[in-house]
Short mmCIF file of C-alpha atoms and ligand atoms in Angstrom, two decimals:
data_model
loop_
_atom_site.label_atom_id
_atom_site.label_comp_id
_atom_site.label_asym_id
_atom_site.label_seq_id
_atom_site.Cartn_x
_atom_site.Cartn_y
_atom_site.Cartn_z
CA UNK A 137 0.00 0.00 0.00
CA UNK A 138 0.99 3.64 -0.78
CA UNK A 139 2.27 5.29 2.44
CA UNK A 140 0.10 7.78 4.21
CA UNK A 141 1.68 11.25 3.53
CA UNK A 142 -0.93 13.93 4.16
CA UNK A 143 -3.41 14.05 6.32
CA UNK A 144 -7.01 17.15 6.21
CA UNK A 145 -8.06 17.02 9.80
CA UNK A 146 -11.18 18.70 10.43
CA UNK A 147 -11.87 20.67 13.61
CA UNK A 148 -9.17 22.45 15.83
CA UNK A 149 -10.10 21.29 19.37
CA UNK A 150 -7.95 19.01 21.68
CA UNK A 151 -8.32 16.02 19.17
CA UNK A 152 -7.94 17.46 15.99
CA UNK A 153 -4.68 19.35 17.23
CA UNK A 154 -3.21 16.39 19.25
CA UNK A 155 -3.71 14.52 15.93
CA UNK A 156 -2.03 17.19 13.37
CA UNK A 157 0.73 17.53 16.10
CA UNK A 158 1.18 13.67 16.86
CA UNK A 159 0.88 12.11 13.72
CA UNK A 160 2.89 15.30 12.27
CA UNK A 161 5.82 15.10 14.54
CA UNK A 162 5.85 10.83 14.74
CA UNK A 163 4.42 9.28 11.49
CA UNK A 164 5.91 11.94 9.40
CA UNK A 165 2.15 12.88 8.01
CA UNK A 166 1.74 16.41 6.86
CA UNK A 167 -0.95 17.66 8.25
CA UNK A 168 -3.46 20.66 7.70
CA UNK A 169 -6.31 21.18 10.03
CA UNK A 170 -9.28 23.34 9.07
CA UNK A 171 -11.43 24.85 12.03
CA UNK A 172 -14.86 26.51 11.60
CA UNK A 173 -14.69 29.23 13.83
CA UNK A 174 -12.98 32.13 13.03
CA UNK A 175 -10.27 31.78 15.28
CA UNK A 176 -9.05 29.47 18.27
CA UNK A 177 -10.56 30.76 20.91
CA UNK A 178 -12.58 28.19 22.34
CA UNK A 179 -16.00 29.09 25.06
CA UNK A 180 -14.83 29.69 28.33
CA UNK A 181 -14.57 27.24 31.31
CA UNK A 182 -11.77 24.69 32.49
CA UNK A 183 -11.45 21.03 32.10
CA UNK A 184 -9.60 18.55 34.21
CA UNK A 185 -7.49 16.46 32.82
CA UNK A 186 -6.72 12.85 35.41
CA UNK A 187 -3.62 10.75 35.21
CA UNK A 188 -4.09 8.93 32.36
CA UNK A 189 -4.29 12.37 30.07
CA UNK A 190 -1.39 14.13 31.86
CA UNK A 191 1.13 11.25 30.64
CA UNK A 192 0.58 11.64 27.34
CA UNK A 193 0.60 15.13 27.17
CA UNK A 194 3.90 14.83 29.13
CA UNK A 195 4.85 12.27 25.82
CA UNK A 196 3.53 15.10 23.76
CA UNK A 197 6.07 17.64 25.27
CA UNK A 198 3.53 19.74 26.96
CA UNK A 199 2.89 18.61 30.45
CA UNK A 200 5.15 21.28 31.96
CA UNK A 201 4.08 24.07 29.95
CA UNK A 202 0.79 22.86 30.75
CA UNK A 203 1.28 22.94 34.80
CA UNK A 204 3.02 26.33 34.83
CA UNK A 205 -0.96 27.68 33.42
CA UNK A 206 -3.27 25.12 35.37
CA UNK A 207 -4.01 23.77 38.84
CA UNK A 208 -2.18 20.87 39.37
CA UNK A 209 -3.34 19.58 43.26
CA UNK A 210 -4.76 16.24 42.93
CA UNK A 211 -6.62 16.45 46.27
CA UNK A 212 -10.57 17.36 46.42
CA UNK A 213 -12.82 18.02 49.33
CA UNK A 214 -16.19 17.34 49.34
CA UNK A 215 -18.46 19.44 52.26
CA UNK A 216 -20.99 18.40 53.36
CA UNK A 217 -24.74 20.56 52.82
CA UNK A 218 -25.18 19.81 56.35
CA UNK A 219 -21.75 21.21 57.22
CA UNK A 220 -18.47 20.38 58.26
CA UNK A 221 -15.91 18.36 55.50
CA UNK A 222 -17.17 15.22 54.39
CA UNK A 223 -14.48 13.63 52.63
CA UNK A 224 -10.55 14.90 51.57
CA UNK A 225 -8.97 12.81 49.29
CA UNK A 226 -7.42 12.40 45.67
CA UNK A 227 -8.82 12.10 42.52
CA UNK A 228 -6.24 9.59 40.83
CA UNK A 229 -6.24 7.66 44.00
CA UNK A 230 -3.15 4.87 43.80
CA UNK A 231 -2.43 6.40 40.23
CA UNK A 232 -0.22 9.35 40.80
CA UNK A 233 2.11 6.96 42.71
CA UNK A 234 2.41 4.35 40.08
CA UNK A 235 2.73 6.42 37.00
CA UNK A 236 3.69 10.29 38.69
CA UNK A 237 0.71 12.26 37.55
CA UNK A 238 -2.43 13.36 39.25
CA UNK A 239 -4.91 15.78 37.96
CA UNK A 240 -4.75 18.89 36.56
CA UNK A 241 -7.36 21.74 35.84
CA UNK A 242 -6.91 24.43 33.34
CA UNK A 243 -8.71 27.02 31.37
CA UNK A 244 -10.16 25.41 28.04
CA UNK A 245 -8.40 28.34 26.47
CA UNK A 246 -4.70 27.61 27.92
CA UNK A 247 -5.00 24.10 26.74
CA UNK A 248 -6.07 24.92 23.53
CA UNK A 249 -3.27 27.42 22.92
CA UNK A 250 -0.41 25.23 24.30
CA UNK A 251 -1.60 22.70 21.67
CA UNK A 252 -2.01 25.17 18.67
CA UNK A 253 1.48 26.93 19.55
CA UNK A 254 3.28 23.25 19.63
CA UNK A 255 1.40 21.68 16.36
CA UNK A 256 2.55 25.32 14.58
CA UNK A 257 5.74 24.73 15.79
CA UNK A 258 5.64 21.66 14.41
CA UNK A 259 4.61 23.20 11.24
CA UNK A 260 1.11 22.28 10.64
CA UNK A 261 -1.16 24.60 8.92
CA UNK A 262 -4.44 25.81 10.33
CA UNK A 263 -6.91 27.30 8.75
CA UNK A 264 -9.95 28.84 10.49
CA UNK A 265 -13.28 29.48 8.83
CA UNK A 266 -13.55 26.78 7.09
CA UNK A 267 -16.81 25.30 6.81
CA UNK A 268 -16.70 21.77 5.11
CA UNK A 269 -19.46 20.93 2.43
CA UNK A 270 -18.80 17.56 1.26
CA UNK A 271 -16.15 14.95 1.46
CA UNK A 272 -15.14 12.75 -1.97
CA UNK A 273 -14.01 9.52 -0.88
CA UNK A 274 -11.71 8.04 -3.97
CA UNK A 275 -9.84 4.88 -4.57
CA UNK A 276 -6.60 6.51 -3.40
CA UNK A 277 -7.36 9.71 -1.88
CA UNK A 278 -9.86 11.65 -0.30
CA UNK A 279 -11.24 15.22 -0.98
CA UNK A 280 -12.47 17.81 1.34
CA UNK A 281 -14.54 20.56 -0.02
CA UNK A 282 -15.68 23.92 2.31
CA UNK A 283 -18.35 26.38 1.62
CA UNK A 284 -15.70 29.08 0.42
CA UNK A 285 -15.26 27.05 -2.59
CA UNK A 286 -12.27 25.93 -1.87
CA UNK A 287 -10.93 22.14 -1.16
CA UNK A 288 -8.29 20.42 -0.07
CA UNK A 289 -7.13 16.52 -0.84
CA UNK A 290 -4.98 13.86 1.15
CA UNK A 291 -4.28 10.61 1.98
CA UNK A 292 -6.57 10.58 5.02
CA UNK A 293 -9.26 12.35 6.54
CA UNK A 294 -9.68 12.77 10.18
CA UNK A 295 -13.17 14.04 11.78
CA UNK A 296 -12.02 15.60 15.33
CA UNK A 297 -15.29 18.32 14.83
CA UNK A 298 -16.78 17.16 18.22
CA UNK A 299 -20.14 16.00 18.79
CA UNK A 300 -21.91 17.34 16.32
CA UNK A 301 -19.64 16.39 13.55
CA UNK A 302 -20.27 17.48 10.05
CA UNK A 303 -17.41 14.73 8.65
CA UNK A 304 -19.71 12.06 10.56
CA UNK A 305 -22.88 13.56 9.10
CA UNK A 306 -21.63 13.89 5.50
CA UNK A 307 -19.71 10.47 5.21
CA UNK A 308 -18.99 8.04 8.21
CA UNK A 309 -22.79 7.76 9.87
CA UNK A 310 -25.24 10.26 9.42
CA UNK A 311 -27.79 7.87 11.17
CA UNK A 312 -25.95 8.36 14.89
CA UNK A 313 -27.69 11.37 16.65
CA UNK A 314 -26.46 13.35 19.63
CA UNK A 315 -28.66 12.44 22.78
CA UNK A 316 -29.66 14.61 25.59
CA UNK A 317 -28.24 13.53 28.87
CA UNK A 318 -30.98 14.86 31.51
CA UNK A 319 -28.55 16.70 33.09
CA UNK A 320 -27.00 20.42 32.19
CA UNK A 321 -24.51 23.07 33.57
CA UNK A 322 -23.80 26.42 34.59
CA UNK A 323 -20.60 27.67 34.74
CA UNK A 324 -18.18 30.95 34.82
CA UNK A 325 -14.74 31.84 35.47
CA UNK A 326 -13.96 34.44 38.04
CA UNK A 327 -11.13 36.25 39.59
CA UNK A 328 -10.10 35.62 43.38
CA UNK A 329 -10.00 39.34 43.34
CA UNK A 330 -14.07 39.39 42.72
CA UNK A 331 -14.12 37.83 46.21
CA UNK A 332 -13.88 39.64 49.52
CA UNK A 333 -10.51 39.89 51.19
CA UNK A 334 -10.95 37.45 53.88
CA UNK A 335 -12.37 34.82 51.71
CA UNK A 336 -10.82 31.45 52.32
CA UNK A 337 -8.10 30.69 49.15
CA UNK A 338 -9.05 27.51 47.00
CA UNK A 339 -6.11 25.10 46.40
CA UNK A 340 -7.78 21.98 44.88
CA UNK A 341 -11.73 21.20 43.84
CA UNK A 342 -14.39 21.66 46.42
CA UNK A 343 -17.75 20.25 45.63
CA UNK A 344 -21.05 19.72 47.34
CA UNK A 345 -23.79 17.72 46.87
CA UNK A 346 -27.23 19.11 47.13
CA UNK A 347 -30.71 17.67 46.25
CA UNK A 348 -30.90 19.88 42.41
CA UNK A 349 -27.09 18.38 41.75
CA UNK A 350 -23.96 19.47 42.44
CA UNK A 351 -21.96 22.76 43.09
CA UNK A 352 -18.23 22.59 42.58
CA UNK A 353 -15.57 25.71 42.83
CA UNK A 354 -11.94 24.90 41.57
CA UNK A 355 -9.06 27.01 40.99
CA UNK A 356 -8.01 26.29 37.48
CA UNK A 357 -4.47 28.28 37.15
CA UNK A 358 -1.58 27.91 39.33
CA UNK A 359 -1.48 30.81 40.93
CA UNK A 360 -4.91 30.04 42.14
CA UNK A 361 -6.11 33.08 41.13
CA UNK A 362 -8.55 32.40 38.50
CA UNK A 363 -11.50 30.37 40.36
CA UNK A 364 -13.90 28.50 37.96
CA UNK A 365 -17.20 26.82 39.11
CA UNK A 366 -20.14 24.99 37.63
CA UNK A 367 -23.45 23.95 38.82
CA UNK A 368 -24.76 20.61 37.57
CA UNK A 369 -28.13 18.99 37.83
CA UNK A 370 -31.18 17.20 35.94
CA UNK A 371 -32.82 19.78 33.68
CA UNK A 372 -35.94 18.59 31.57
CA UNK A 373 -36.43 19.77 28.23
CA UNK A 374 -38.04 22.70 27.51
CA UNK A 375 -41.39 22.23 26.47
CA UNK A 376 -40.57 23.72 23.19
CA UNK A 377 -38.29 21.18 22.58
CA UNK A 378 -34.51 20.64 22.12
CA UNK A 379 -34.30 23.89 19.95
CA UNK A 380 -35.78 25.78 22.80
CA UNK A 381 -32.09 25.90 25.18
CA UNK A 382 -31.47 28.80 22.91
CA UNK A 383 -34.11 30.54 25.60
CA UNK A 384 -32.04 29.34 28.47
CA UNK A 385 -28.67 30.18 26.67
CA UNK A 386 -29.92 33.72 26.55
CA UNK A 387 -31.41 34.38 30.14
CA UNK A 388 -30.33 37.34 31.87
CA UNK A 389 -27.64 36.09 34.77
CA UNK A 390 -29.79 37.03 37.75
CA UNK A 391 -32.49 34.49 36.70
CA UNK A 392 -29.40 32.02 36.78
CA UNK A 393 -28.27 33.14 40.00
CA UNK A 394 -32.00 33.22 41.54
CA UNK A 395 -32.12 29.59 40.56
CA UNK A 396 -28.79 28.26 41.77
CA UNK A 397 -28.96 30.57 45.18
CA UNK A 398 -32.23 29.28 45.78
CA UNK A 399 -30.69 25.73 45.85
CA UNK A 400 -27.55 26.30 47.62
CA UNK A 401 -30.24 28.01 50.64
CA UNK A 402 -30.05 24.20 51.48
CA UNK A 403 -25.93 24.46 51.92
CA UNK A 404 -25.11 25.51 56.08
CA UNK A 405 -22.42 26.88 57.77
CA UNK A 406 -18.95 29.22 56.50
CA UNK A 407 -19.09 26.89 53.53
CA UNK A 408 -22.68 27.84 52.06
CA UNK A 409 -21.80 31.31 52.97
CA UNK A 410 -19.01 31.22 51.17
CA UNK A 411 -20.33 29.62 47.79
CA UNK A 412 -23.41 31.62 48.30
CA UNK A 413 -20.86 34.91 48.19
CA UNK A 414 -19.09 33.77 45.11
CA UNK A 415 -22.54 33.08 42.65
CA UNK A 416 -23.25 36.85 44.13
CA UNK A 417 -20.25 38.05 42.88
CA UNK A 418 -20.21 36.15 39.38
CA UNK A 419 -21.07 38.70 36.57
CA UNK A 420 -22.00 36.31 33.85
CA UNK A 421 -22.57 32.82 33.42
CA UNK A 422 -22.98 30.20 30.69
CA UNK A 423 -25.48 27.78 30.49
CA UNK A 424 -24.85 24.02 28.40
CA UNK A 425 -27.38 21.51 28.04
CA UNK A 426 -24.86 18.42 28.14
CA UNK A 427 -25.39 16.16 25.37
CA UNK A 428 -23.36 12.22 24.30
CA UNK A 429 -23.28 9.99 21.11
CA UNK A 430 -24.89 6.76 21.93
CA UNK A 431 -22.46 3.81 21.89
CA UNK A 432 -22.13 1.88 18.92
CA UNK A 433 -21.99 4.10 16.01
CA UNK A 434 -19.24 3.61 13.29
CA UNK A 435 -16.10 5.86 13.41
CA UNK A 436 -14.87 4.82 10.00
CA UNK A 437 -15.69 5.19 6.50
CA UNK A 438 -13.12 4.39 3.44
CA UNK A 439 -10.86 6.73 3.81
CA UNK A 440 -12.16 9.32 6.84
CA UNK A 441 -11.99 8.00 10.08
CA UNK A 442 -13.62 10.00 13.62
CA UNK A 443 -11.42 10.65 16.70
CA UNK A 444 -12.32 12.31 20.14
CA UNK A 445 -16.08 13.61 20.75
CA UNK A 446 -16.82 13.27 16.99
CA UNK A 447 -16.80 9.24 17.56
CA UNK A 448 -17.71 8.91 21.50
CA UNK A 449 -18.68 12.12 23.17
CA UNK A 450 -19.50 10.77 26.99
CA UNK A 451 -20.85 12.80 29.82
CA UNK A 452 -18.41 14.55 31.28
CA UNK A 453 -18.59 13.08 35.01
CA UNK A 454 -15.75 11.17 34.65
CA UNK A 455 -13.62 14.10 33.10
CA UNK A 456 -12.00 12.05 30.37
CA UNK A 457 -13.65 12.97 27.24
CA UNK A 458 -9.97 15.71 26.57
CA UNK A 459 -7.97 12.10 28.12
CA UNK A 460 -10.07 9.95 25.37
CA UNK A 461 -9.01 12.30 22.45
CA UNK A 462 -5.72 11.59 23.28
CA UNK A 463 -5.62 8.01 23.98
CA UNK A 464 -7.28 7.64 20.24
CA UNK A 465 -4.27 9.66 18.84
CA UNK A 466 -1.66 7.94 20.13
CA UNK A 467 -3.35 4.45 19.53
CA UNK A 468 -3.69 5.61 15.99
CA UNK A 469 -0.61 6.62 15.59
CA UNK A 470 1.23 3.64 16.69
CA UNK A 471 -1.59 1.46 14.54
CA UNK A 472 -0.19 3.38 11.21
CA UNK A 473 3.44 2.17 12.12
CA UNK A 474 3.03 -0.71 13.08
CA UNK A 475 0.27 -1.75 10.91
CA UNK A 476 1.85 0.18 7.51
CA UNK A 477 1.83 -2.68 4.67
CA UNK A 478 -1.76 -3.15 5.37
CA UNK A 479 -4.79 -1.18 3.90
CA UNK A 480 -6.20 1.79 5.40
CA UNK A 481 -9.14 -0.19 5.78
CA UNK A 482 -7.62 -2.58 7.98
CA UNK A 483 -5.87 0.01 9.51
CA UNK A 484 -8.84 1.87 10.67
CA UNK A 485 -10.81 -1.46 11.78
CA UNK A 486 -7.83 -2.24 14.01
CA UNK A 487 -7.57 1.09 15.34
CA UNK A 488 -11.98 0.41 16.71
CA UNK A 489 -11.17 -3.18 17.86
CA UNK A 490 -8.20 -1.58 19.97
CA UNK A 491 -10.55 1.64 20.96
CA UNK A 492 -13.73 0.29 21.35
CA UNK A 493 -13.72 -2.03 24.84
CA UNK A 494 -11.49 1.00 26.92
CA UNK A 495 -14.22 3.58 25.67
CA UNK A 496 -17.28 1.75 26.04
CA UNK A 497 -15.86 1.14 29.45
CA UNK A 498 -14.69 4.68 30.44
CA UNK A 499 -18.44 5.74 28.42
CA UNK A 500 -20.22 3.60 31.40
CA UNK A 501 -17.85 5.04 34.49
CA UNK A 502 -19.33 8.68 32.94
CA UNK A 503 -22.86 7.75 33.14
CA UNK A 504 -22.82 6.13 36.09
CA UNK A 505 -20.98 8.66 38.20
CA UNK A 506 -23.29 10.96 36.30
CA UNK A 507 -26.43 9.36 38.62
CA UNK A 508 -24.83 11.46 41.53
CA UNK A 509 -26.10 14.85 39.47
CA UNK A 510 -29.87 13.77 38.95
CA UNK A 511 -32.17 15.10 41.56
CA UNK A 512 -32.63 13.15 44.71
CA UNK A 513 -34.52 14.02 48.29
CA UNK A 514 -33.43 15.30 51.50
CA UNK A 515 -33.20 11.05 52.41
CA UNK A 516 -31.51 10.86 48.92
CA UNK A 517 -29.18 13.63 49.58
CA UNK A 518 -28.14 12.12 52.77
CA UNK A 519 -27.52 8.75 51.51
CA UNK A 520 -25.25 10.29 48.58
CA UNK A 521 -23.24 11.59 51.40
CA UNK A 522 -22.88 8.53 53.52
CA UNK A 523 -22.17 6.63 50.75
CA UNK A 524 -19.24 9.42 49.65
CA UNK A 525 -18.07 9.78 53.10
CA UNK A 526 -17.18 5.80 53.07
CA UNK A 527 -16.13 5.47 49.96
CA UNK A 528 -13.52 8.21 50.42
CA UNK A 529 -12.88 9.09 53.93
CA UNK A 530 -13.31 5.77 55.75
CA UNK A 531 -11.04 3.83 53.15
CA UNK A 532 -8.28 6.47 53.29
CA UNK A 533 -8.23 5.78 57.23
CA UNK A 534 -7.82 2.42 56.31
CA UNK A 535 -5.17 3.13 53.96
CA UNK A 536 -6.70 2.50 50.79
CA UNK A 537 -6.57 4.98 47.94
CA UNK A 538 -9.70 5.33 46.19
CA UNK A 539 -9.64 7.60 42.91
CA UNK A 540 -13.12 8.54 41.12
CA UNK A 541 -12.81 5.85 38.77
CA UNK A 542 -10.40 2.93 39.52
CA UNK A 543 -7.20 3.15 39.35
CA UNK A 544 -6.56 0.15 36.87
CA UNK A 545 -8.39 2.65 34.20
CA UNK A 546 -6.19 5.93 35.03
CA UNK A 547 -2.39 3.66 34.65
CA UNK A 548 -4.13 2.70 31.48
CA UNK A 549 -1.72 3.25 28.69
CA UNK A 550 -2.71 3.01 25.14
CA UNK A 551 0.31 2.50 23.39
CA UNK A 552 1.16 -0.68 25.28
CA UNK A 553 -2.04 -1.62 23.55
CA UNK A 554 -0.87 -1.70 20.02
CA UNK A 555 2.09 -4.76 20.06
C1 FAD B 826 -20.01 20.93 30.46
C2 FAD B 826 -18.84 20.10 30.00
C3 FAD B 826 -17.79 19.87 30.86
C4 FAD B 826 -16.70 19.10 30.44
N1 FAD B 826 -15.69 18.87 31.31
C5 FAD B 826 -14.64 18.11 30.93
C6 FAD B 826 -13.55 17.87 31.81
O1 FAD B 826 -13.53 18.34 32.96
N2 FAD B 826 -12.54 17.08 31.36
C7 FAD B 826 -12.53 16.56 30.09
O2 FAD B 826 -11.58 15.86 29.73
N3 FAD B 826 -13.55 16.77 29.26
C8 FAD B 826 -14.59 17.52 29.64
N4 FAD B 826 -15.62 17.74 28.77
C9 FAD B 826 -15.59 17.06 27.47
C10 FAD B 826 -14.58 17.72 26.54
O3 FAD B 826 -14.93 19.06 26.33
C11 FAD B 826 -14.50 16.97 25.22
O4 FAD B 826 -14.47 15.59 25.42
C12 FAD B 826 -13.26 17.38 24.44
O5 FAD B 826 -13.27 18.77 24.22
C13 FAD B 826 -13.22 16.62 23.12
O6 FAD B 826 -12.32 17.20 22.23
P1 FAD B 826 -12.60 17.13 20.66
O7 FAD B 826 -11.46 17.84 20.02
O8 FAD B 826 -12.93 15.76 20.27
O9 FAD B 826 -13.94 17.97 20.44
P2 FAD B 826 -14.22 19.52 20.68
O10 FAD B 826 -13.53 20.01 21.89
O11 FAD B 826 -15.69 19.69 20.58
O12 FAD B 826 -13.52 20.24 19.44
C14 FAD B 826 -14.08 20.15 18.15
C15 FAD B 826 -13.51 21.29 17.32
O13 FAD B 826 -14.02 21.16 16.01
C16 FAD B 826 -14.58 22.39 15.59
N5 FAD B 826 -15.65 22.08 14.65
C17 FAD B 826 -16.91 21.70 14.91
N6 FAD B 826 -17.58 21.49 13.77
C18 FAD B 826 -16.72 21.77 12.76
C19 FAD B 826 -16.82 21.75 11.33
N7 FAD B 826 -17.95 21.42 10.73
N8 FAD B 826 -15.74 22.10 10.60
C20 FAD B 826 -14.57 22.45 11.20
N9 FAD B 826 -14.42 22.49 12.55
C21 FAD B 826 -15.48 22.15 13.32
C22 FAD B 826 -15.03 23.07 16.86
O14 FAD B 826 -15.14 24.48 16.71
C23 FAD B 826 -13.92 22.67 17.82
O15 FAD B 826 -12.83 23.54 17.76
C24 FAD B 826 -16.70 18.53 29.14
C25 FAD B 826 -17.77 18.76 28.28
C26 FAD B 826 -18.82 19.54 28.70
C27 FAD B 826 -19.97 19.77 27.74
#
């Protein structure tokens, strides 16, 4: 077979970058990624990235640049609404000792830029505003046309354009829908200085549960300065239908606030002061219903194959949907060396059979962490936090280290996958 020399990568989020810089800088694949928006700003927020993601960004090069921007404590307490701390422990659990990294939370926006400035370096091409049209799928190449007229052709085509992928629509499975979770959030970014003097600093994620879902406030730079939080819970439809979140998208910030402060009146003590006085002093906040791609769909098509949320967008409960989009790049890469005299066909079916057990698996730790969010009781709400307080403080008295998903999945490390 012809070797793979140049690759169109659609969308310039974490996959599609990780993939023009990866694939660039190891197979030797030119690559040229085309974005839709008109530049690479990203909306706001911060994502956390767990052990599993920090290694290979560390194999990308980037971990370090990465933990001078973003919060890097692996520790989280969770208070209790009734007051008082109900559990302290870390997210990665027995994970940072075995393979050295934690967690780390950082501003969408850093991330994205540490990945654009290192795939430029490596001297990919990006090209923003570029809407794509239609996708030619020949014997031995592929064609990419966007609604400027213009059109670019390659060897391969990824689809990294995130959950509502036009490459998926327009050639691998325009059948698979996005599905509405139940559940949405509310989020902003603030500075410390937005706070009163003598409010307690933030060093590592501090959540509560509460009976409408879940209120967490986490410094997401490493100065701790920049505080971001997000309040999760079950949210039905509107009655308008799915097209109807444009209404919520649009409210005016003190109906958000109303809502959350309302809910948090359930939250005692210096803590629910405290979270009560940051929501106060928010002065905007974004609203996202959160949508997944059932499992099952197909992720290939001839030549065009889907990578990160295009192919398996999970809740986010689990915070590995960023760690996913990497673990797919560096499996494919190491499928297209190892796996070069073969067709791209069977290059792209071994690339699923490798992909598809860890993410079904890592899909069902989202959803069902994801039950904690859904509305519950006052009975509910204190079962939720016996069950927390046991899982997490009793075992660490006992010496155990439990992480939010087990450990065995965060040491997980796709390239040993590919022999
Ligand atoms: C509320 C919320 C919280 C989250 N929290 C976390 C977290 O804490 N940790 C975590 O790891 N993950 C989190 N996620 C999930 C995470 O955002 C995604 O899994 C991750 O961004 C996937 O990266 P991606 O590159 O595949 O897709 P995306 O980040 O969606 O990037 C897709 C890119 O493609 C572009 N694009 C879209 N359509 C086109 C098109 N037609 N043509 C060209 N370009 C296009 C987009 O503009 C974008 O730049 C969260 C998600 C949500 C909704």
């Amino acid at each position: 077979m012809a070797p793979i020399k140049k690759a169109i990568i659609i969308g310039g989020g974490p996959a599609g970058l990780t993939a023009a810089l990866h694939l660039q800088r190891t197979n030797g694949i030119t690559c040229t990624v085309y974005e839709h928006r008109p530049t690479s700003v990203t909306s706001g927020g911060s994502i956390g990235i767990p052990s599993n993601g920090l290694r290979l960004l560390n194999r990308l090069g980037l971990y370090e640049t990465c933990a001078r921007l973003g919060n890097t404590e692996d520790r989280f307490i969770l208070h209790s609404a009734w007051d008082g701390i109900l559990a302290e422990a870390s997210f990665s659990g027995a994970a940072k000792e075995k393979i050295g990294y934690g967690y780390m939370r950082i501003k969408r926006t850093d991330l994205i830029s540490v990945l654009l400035e290192a795939a430029q370096k490596e001297g990919v091409r990006i090209h923003y505003n570029k809407n794509i049209v239609s996708i030619e799928d020949q014997d031995d190449h592929v064609t990419a046309t966007f609604a400027d007229g213009s059109s670019d052709t390659a060897d391969i085509l990824l689809g990294c354009d995130g959950i509502h992928s036009a490459v998926r629509r327009l050639r691998v499975d325009s059948s698979l829908q996005a599905e509405y979770t139940g559940v949405s959030a509310m989020f902003s970014l603030l500075n410390r200085a937005a706070l009163p003097e003598d409010a307690p600093t933030l060093t590592c994620f501090n959540s509560t549960f509460t009976t409408d879902g879940v209120l967490a406030i986490i410094p997401c730079t490493a100065s701790n300065d920049d505080i971001f939080w997000f309040f999760s819970g079950e949210v039905s439809v509107p009655e308008s239908g799915e097209h109807g979140w444009e209404v919520y998208r649009h409210k005016e910030v003190q109906e958000f606030k109303s809502a959350i402060l309302s809910v948090l009146g359930q939250v005692r003590g210096q803590w629910g002061d405290f979270v009560r006085g940051v929501i106060q002093r928010t002065s905007s906040i974004s609203f996202t219903p959160i949508y997944r791609l059932p499992l099952g769909g197909t992720w290939s098509s001839g030549r065009c194959l889907l990578l990160g949320d295009a192919a398996h967008a999970m809740q986010p409960h689990a915070s590995q949907g960023t760690s996913m989009a990497l673990e797919d790049v560096f499996v494919l890469s190491r499928v297209l060396q190892h796996y070069s005299n073969r067709t791209i066909n069977d290059m792209f079916t071994k690339f699923e059979e490798l992909r598809r057990p860890r993410i079904t698996r890592i899909y069902n730790a989202s959803e069902q962490n994801g039950q904690l969010w859904k509305k519950t009781g006052p009975w509910g709400l204190w079962f939720r936090e016996i069950m927390a307080w046991l899982m997490f403080s009793v075992t660490s008295k006992l010496g155990w280290k439990i992480g939010v998903i087990p450990s065995k999945d965060l040491i997980y490390d796709p390239e040993e996958m590919v022999a």
